[in-house]
Short mmCIF file of C-alpha atoms in Angstrom, two decimals:
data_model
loop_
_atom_site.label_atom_id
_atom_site.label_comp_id
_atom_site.label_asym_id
_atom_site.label_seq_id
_atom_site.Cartn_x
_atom_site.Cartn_y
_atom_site.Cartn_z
CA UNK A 1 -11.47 -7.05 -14.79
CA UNK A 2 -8.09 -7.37 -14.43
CA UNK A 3 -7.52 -5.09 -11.24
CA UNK A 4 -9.76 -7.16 -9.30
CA UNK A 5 -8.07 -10.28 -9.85
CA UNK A 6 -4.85 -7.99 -8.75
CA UNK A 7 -6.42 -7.03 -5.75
CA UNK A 8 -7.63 -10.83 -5.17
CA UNK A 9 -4.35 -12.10 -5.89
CA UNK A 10 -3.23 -9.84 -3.68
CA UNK A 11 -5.42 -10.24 -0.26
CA UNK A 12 -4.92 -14.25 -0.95
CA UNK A 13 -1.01 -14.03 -1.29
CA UNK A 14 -0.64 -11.50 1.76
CA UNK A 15 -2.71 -13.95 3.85
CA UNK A 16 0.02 -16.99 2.77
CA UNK A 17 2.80 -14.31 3.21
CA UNK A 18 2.29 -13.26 6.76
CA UNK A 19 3.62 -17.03 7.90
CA UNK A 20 6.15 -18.05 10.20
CA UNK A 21 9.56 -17.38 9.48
CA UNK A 22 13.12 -15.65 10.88
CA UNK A 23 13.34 -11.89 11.71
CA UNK A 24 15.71 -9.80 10.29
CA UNK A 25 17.05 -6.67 11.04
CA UNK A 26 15.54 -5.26 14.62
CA UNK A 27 13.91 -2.73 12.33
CA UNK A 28 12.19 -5.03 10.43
CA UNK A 29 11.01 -7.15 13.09
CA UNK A 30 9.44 -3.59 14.62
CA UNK A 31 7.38 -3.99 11.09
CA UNK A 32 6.43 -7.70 11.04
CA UNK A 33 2.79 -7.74 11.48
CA UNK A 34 -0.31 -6.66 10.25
CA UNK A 35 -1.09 -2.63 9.98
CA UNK A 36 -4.48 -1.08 9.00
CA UNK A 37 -4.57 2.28 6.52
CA UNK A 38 -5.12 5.57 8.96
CA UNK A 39 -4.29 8.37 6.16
CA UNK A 40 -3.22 8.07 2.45
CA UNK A 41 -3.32 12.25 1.39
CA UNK A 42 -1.14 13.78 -0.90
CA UNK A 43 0.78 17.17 0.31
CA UNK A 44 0.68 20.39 -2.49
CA UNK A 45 3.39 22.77 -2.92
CA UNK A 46 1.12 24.67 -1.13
CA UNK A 47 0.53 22.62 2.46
CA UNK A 48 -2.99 21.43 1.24
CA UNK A 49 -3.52 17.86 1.44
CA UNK A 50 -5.88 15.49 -1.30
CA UNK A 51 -6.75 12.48 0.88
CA UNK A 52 -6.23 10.18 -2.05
CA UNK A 53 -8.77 7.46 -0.94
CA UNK A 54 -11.76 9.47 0.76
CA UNK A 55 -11.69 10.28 4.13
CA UNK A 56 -12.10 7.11 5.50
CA UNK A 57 -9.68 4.86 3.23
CA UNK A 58 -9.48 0.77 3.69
CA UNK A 59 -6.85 -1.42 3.78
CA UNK A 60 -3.94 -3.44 4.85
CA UNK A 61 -0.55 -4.02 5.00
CA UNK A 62 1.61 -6.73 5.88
CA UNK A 63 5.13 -7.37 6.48
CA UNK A 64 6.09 -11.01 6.88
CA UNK A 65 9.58 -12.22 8.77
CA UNK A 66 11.18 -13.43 5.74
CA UNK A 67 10.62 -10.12 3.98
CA UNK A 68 8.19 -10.46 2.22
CA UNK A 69 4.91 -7.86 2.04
CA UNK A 70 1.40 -7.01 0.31
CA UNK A 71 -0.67 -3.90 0.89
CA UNK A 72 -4.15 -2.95 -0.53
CA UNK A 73 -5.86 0.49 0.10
CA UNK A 74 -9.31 0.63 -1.25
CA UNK A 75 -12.04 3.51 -0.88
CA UNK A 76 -14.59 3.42 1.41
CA UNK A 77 -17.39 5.01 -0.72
CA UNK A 78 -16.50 2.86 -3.94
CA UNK A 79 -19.78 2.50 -6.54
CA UNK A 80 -20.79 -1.05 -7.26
CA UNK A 81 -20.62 -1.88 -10.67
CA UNK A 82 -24.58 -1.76 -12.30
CA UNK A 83 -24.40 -5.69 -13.94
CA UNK A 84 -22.82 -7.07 -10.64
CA UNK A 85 -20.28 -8.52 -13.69
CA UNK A 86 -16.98 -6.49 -13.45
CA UNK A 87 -16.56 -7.92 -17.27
CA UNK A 88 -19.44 -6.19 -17.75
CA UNK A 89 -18.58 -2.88 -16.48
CA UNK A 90 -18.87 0.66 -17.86
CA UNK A 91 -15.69 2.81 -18.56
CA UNK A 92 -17.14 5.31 -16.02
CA UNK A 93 -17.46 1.85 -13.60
CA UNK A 94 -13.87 0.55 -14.55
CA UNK A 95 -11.84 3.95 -14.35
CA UNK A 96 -13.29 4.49 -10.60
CA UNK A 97 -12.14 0.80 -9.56
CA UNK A 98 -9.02 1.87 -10.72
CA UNK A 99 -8.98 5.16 -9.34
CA UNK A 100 -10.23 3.25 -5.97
CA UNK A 101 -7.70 1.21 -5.32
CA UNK A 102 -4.30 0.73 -4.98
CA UNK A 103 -2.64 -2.81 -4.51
CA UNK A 104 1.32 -4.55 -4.34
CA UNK A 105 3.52 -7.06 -3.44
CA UNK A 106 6.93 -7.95 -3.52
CA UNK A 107 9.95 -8.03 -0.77
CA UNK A 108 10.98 -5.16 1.47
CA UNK A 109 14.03 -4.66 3.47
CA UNK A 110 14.69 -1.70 6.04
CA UNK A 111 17.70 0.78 6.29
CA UNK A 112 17.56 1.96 10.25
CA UNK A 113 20.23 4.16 10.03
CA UNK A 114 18.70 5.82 6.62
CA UNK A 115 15.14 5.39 8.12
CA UNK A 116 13.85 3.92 4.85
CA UNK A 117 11.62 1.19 3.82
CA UNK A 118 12.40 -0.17 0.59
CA UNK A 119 10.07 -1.83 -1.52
CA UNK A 120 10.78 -4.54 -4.52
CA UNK A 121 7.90 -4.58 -6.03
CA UNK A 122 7.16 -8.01 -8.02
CA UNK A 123 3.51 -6.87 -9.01
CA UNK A 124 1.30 -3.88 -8.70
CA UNK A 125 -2.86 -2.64 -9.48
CA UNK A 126 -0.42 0.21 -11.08
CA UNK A 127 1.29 -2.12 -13.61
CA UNK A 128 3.88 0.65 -14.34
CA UNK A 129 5.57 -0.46 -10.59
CA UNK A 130 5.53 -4.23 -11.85
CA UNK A 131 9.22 -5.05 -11.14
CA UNK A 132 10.10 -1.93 -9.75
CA UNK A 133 12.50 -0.49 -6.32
CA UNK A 134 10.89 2.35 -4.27
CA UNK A 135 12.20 3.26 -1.23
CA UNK A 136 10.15 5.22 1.35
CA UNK A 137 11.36 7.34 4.50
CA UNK A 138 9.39 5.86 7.47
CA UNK A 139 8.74 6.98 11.15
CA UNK A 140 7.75 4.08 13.61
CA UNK A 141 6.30 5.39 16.81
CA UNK A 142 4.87 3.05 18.78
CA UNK A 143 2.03 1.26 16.91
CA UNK A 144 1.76 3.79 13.85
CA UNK A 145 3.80 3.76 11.31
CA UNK A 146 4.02 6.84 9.07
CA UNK A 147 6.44 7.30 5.25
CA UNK A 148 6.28 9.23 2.72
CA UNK A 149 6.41 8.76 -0.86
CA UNK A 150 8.52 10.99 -2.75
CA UNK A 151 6.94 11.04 -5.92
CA UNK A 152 3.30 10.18 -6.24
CA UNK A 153 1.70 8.72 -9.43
CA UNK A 154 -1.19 10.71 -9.22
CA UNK A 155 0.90 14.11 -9.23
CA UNK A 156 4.45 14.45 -9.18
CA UNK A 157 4.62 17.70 -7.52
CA UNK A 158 2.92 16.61 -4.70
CA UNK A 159 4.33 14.58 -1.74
CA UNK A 160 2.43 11.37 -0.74
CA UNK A 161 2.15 10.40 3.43
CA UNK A 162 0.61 7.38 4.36
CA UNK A 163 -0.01 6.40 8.00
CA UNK A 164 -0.66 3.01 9.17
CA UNK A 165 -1.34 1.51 12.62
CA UNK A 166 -0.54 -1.90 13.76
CA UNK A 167 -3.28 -4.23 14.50
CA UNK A 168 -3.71 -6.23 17.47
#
């Protein structure tokens, strides 16, 4: 369906992305590289955290020189699809890709005073952040890079933290 061509479109164009280029802020160079998904939960009201993607979520995320980045988180424990056809795939099959899976691209640009990431999204899984700005607070310490995202799509009165660490 169409998520999985998202998510192919996606992997292929961060691999292309993550080319050879000139660094920008030293912020952003800190970020240039590849980074593999530690922790995607949301955070309640309450202090009790939904780990959005299982316990042991998948993916990448890659920030090029030139500003440019793609990220995919996947979970682990996602169902195959029953006809091996994802045309052919139930609404039960369809809604847990979806559900599964998060993917986007675009530019980003860092504010080290502000200690924000923001994002300019070109094209998302979600299609409601096609074309959209978000901007993320980040904390870089060493190799793991943590933000937060202010306003989660899956509930709004929760606060989304996503931890990455950098691959070597």
């Amino acid at each position: 369906m169409k998520i999985s061509t998202a998510l192919s479109a996606a992997v292929l164009i961060s691999l292309w992305l993550v080319g050879d280029g000139h660094a920008g802020t030293d912020a952003s160079a800190q970020l240039v590289g590849t980074w593999s998904v530690v922790l995607v939960d949301n955070i309640l009201p309450d202090g009790s955290r939904v780990a959005l993607y299982g316990p042991q979520p998948q993916g990448l995320l890659m920030f090029d020189r030139d500003g440019h980045y793609a990220l995919q988180l996947l979970r682990a424990d996602r169902v195959k699809f029953a006809a091996n056809d994802k045309s052919q795939g139930t609404a039960a099959e369809l809604k847990a890709a979806v559900e599964g899976s998060n993917a986007h691209f675009g530019y980003y640009s860092v504010d080290p005073g502000r200690h924000t990431i923001t994002f300019q999204i070109e094209h998302a899984s979600f299609p409601n952040w096609d074309g959209t700005v978000q901007v993320r607070s980040f904390n870089l310490a060493g190799d793991r890079l943590t933000y937060t995202v202010p306003s989660p799509t899956t509930d709004r009165r929760a606060t989304g933290e996503v931890v990455w660490e950098r691959l070597r």
